[in-house]
Amino acid sequence: MRGAMIIGAVLTAIFALAALLSVVWVPHDTSVLNISQRSLGISGAHPLGTDHFGRDMLSMLMAGARTSIAVALVAVGIGIALGVPLGLAAGANRGSWLDEIIMRGNDLIFAFPSLVIAILITAVFGPSALNAILAIGIFNIPVFARVARGGALPLWTLDYVMAARVAGKGRTLISAQHILPNIASLLIVQATIQFSLGILAEAALSYVGLGAQPPTPSWGRMLADAQTMIYSEPQLAILPGLAIVFMVLGLNLLGDGLRDALDPRLRRVRG
């Protein structure tokens, strides 16, 4: 399993480095159309060829990685920043009206998939990468709230938490000092999983025109643009499709490895 984690970390690092590099440099400007260079094959100037608009495919993939990773990363950040405090509050007040309100609110959000939420947001504000972030981020909130609450509930019955309560510490302080550090491994693993799901969600939203808009490159948008040329120029769809597959595969392998490394029960089983 350690080997799978290393493979996942390497794949994730490759795409992350490509995304970071694209912030300051890409081989060719992705916003410039050059019809005279359209549909070129592999060459020294264009290692992966060009698309039907004459844009360099390697540059498009690098910039697309930046868009996908940025959207997924911010969306996961929204889920953690809002969902974890809500989950800790629900766990600290189990069975109370606050717990009921938070959990029923989570159920309400789960009733609307991220695509439906994106459609609602787009109908009001128009399609953009920001709206994709909001849609995916809103859907991540109940996920992290449930994980935080589920991890916190057993801890509230342990002796060191009871001792903290006897010492006069409030529920909020106990949650911050004792509960949160002990569920951090759960949150890290869940964040990795949601990150990979965020990559898929961003690609899906861009594919149907609800995510990043031209000229901003996006793997999902590249797939949408290539669907009418799947037989004449299959590489235009294969390359962004493989990028999505390997990015998600890397994150999933990394998440599984982190779960095994951070969960003491799994370490005892292996031992």
Coordinates of C-alpha atoms in Angstrom, one line a residue:
M1 CA 0.0 0.0 0.0
R2 CA 3.0 2.3 0.6
G3 CA 3.9 1.9 -3.1
A4 CA 0.4 3.0 -4.2
M5 CA 0.7 6.0 -1.9
I6 CA 4.0 7.0 -3.5
I7 CA 2.6 6.6 -7.0
G8 CA -0.4 8.8 -5.9
A9 CA 1.9 11.4 -4.5
V10 CA 4.1 11.5 -7.6
L11 CA 1.1 11.9 -9.9
T12 CA -0.4 14.6 -7.7
A13 CA 2.9 16.4 -7.5
I14 CA 3.4 16.3 -11.3
F15 CA 0.0 18.0 -11.9
A16 CA 0.5 20.4 -9.0
L17 CA 3.9 21.5 -10.3
A18 CA 2.5 21.9 -13.9
A19 CA -0.3 24.1 -12.5
L20 CA 2.2 26.2 -10.5
L21 CA 4.5 26.6 -13.4
S22 CA 1.6 27.7 -15.7
V23 CA 1.1 30.7 -13.4
V24 CA 4.3 32.2 -14.6
W25 CA 5.1 30.4 -17.8
V26 CA 3.6 28.2 -20.5
P27 CA 5.2 27.2 -23.8
H28 CA 2.7 29.2 -25.8
D29 CA 0.0 31.8 -25.0
T30 CA -3.3 29.9 -24.6
S31 CA -5.4 33.0 -25.3
V32 CA -3.9 33.5 -28.9
L33 CA -5.7 31.7 -31.8
N34 CA -3.4 30.7 -34.7
I35 CA -5.5 29.1 -37.4
S36 CA -2.5 28.6 -39.6
Q37 CA -1.1 26.2 -36.9
R38 CA -4.3 24.3 -36.3
S39 CA -4.3 20.5 -35.8
L40 CA -0.6 20.1 -36.0
G41 CA 1.0 16.8 -34.9
I42 CA 3.8 16.3 -32.4
S43 CA 6.8 18.4 -33.1
G44 CA 9.6 20.2 -31.2
A45 CA 7.6 23.4 -31.0
H46 CA 4.5 21.6 -30.0
P47 CA 5.3 18.4 -28.0
L48 CA 1.6 17.3 -27.9
G49 CA 0.5 19.0 -31.1
T50 CA -2.1 21.8 -31.4
D51 CA -5.9 21.9 -31.3
H52 CA -8.4 23.0 -33.9
F53 CA -7.8 26.7 -33.0
G54 CA -4.0 26.4 -33.3
R55 CA -3.4 26.5 -29.5
D56 CA -0.6 24.4 -28.1
M57 CA -2.0 21.3 -26.3
L58 CA 0.7 21.1 -23.7
S59 CA 0.1 24.8 -22.7
M60 CA -3.7 24.1 -22.6
L61 CA -3.2 21.1 -20.4
M62 CA -0.9 23.0 -18.0
A63 CA -3.3 26.0 -17.8
G64 CA -6.2 23.6 -17.5
A65 CA -4.6 22.0 -14.5
R66 CA -4.2 25.4 -12.9
T67 CA -8.0 26.0 -13.3
S68 CA -9.1 22.6 -12.1
I69 CA -6.8 22.5 -9.1
A70 CA -7.6 26.1 -8.1
V71 CA -11.4 25.5 -8.3
A72 CA -11.2 22.2 -6.4
L73 CA -8.8 23.6 -3.8
V74 CA -10.8 26.7 -3.0
A75 CA -14.0 24.6 -2.9
V76 CA -12.5 22.2 -0.4
G77 CA -11.3 25.2 1.6
I78 CA -14.9 26.5 1.8
G79 CA -16.1 23.1 2.9
I80 CA -13.5 22.8 5.7
A81 CA -13.8 26.4 6.8
L82 CA -17.6 26.2 7.2
G83 CA -18.3 22.5 7.6
V84 CA -15.8 21.6 10.3
P85 CA -16.9 24.3 12.8
L86 CA -20.5 23.3 12.2
G87 CA -19.7 19.6 12.7
L88 CA -17.8 20.3 15.9
A89 CA -20.7 22.4 17.2
A90 CA -23.2 19.7 16.4
G91 CA -21.0 17.1 18.1
A92 CA -20.5 19.2 21.2
N93 CA -24.2 19.7 21.5
R94 CA -25.5 16.3 20.5
G95 CA -29.3 15.9 20.7
S96 CA -29.8 19.7 21.2
W97 CA -31.8 22.0 18.9
L98 CA -28.5 23.2 17.5
D99 CA -27.5 19.7 16.5
E100 CA -30.8 19.2 14.8
I101 CA -30.7 22.4 12.9
I102 CA -27.2 21.8 11.6
M103 CA -27.8 18.2 10.6
R104 CA -31.2 18.9 8.9
G105 CA -29.5 21.7 7.1
N106 CA -26.9 19.3 5.9
D107 CA -29.7 16.9 4.7
L108 CA -31.3 19.8 2.8
I109 CA -28.0 20.6 0.9
F110 CA -27.5 16.9 0.2
A111 CA -30.9 16.8 -1.5
F112 CA -29.5 19.1 -4.2
P113 CA -26.5 17.8 -6.2
S114 CA -23.7 20.2 -7.0
L115 CA -24.8 20.3 -10.6
V116 CA -28.3 21.4 -9.7
I117 CA -26.8 24.0 -7.3
A118 CA -24.5 25.2 -10.1
I119 CA -27.5 25.6 -12.4
L120 CA -29.3 27.7 -9.8
I121 CA -26.3 29.9 -9.2
T122 CA -25.6 30.2 -12.9
A123 CA -29.3 31.3 -13.6
V124 CA -28.8 34.2 -11.2
F125 CA -25.1 35.2 -11.7
G126 CA -24.1 33.6 -15.0
P127 CA -21.6 30.8 -15.7
S128 CA -18.0 31.3 -14.4
A129 CA -15.3 29.5 -12.5
L130 CA -16.3 31.5 -9.4
N131 CA -19.8 30.0 -9.6
A132 CA -18.4 26.5 -10.0
I133 CA -16.4 27.1 -6.8
L134 CA -19.5 28.2 -4.9
A135 CA -21.5 25.2 -6.1
I136 CA -18.8 22.7 -5.3
G137 CA -17.9 24.4 -2.0
I138 CA -21.5 24.5 -0.8
F139 CA -21.8 20.8 -1.5
N140 CA -18.6 20.2 0.5
I141 CA -19.9 21.9 3.7
P142 CA -22.2 19.1 4.8
V143 CA -19.6 16.5 3.9
F144 CA -17.0 17.9 6.3
A145 CA -19.7 18.7 8.9
R146 CA -20.8 15.0 9.0
V147 CA -17.2 13.8 9.2
A148 CA -16.3 16.3 12.0
R149 CA -19.4 15.4 13.9
G150 CA -19.0 11.7 13.5
G151 CA -15.4 11.8 14.6
A152 CA -16.1 14.1 17.5
L153 CA -19.0 12.2 19.1
P154 CA -16.9 9.2 20.4
L155 CA -14.3 11.6 21.8
W156 CA -16.8 13.4 24.1
T157 CA -17.1 10.3 26.2
L158 CA -13.4 9.9 26.8
D159 CA -11.7 10.6 30.2
Y160 CA -9.5 13.5 29.1
V161 CA -12.5 15.3 27.6
M162 CA -14.4 14.7 30.8
A163 CA -11.4 16.0 32.8
A164 CA -11.3 19.2 30.7
R165 CA -15.0 19.7 31.4
V166 CA -14.5 19.3 35.1
A167 CA -11.6 21.8 34.9
G168 CA -14.2 24.4 33.7
K169 CA -13.4 24.5 30.0
G170 CA -16.3 25.3 27.7
R171 CA -17.5 23.2 24.8
T172 CA -16.0 25.5 22.3
L173 CA -12.5 25.5 23.9
I174 CA -12.6 21.7 24.3
S175 CA -13.5 21.3 20.7
A176 CA -10.6 23.5 19.6
Q177 CA -8.0 22.1 22.0
H178 CA -8.9 18.5 22.3
I179 CA -11.4 17.3 19.7
L180 CA -10.1 19.0 16.5
P181 CA -6.5 17.8 16.8
N182 CA -7.7 14.2 17.3
I183 CA -9.9 14.2 14.2
A184 CA -7.4 16.0 12.0
S185 CA -6.4 12.8 10.3
L186 CA -10.0 12.1 9.4
L187 CA -10.3 15.6 7.9
I188 CA -7.1 15.3 6.0
V189 CA -8.2 12.1 4.3
Q190 CA -11.6 13.4 3.6
A191 CA -10.1 16.6 2.1
T192 CA -8.0 14.5 -0.3
I193 CA -11.1 12.6 -1.4
Q194 CA -13.2 15.8 -1.8
F195 CA -10.3 17.3 -3.7
S196 CA -10.4 14.5 -6.3
L197 CA -14.2 14.8 -6.5
G198 CA -13.8 18.6 -6.9
I199 CA -11.6 18.0 -10.0
L200 CA -14.3 15.8 -11.5
A201 CA -17.1 18.2 -10.6
E202 CA -15.2 21.2 -12.1
A203 CA -14.6 19.2 -15.3
A204 CA -18.3 18.2 -15.5
L205 CA -19.5 21.8 -14.9
S206 CA -17.1 23.2 -17.5
Y207 CA -18.1 20.4 -19.9
V208 CA -21.8 21.6 -19.8
G209 CA -20.8 25.2 -19.9
L210 CA -21.4 26.1 -16.3
G211 CA -17.7 26.4 -15.2
A212 CA -14.7 28.3 -16.5
Q213 CA -15.5 30.3 -19.6
P214 CA -13.3 30.9 -22.6
P215 CA -10.5 32.0 -22.9
T216 CA -9.8 30.4 -19.5
P217 CA -8.5 26.9 -20.3
S218 CA -10.2 24.0 -18.5
W219 CA -10.0 20.2 -19.0
G220 CA -13.8 19.9 -19.1
R221 CA -14.1 22.7 -21.6
M222 CA -11.4 21.0 -23.7
L223 CA -13.5 17.8 -23.7
A224 CA -16.6 19.8 -24.7
D225 CA -14.8 21.5 -27.6
A226 CA -13.4 18.2 -28.8
Q227 CA -16.6 16.1 -28.8
T228 CA -17.5 17.0 -32.4
M229 CA -14.0 15.9 -33.6
I230 CA -13.7 12.7 -31.6
Y231 CA -13.2 10.7 -34.8
S232 CA -11.1 13.1 -36.9
E233 CA -8.8 14.3 -34.0
P234 CA -9.3 12.0 -31.1
Q235 CA -6.2 13.3 -29.3
L236 CA -8.0 16.5 -28.5
A237 CA -10.3 14.5 -26.2
I238 CA -7.9 11.8 -25.1
L239 CA -5.3 14.2 -23.7
P240 CA -7.6 16.1 -21.3
G241 CA -9.4 12.9 -20.5
L242 CA -6.2 11.2 -19.5
A243 CA -5.2 14.3 -17.5
I244 CA -8.5 14.1 -15.5
V245 CA -8.1 10.3 -15.0
F246 CA -4.5 10.4 -13.8
M247 CA -5.1 13.4 -11.5
V248 CA -8.1 11.8 -9.8
L249 CA -6.3 8.4 -9.6
G250 CA -3.3 10.1 -8.0
L251 CA -5.4 11.8 -5.4
N252 CA -7.4 8.7 -4.6
L253 CA -4.2 6.6 -4.2
L254 CA -2.7 9.4 -2.0
G255 CA -5.9 9.5 0.1
D256 CA -5.9 5.7 0.6
G257 CA -2.3 5.8 1.6
L258 CA -2.9 8.7 4.0
R259 CA -5.8 6.9 5.6
D260 CA -3.7 3.8 6.2
A261 CA -0.8 5.9 7.5
L262 CA -2.9 8.1 9.8
D263 CA -5.4 5.5 11.2
P264 CA -3.8 3.8 14.2
R265 CA -6.3 0.9 13.9
L266 CA -5.0 0.1 10.4
R267 CA -1.4 0.3 11.6
R268 CA -2.1 -2.2 14.4
V269 CA -3.8 -4.6 11.9
R270 CA -0.7 -4.4 9.6
G271 CA 1.6 -4.9 12.5

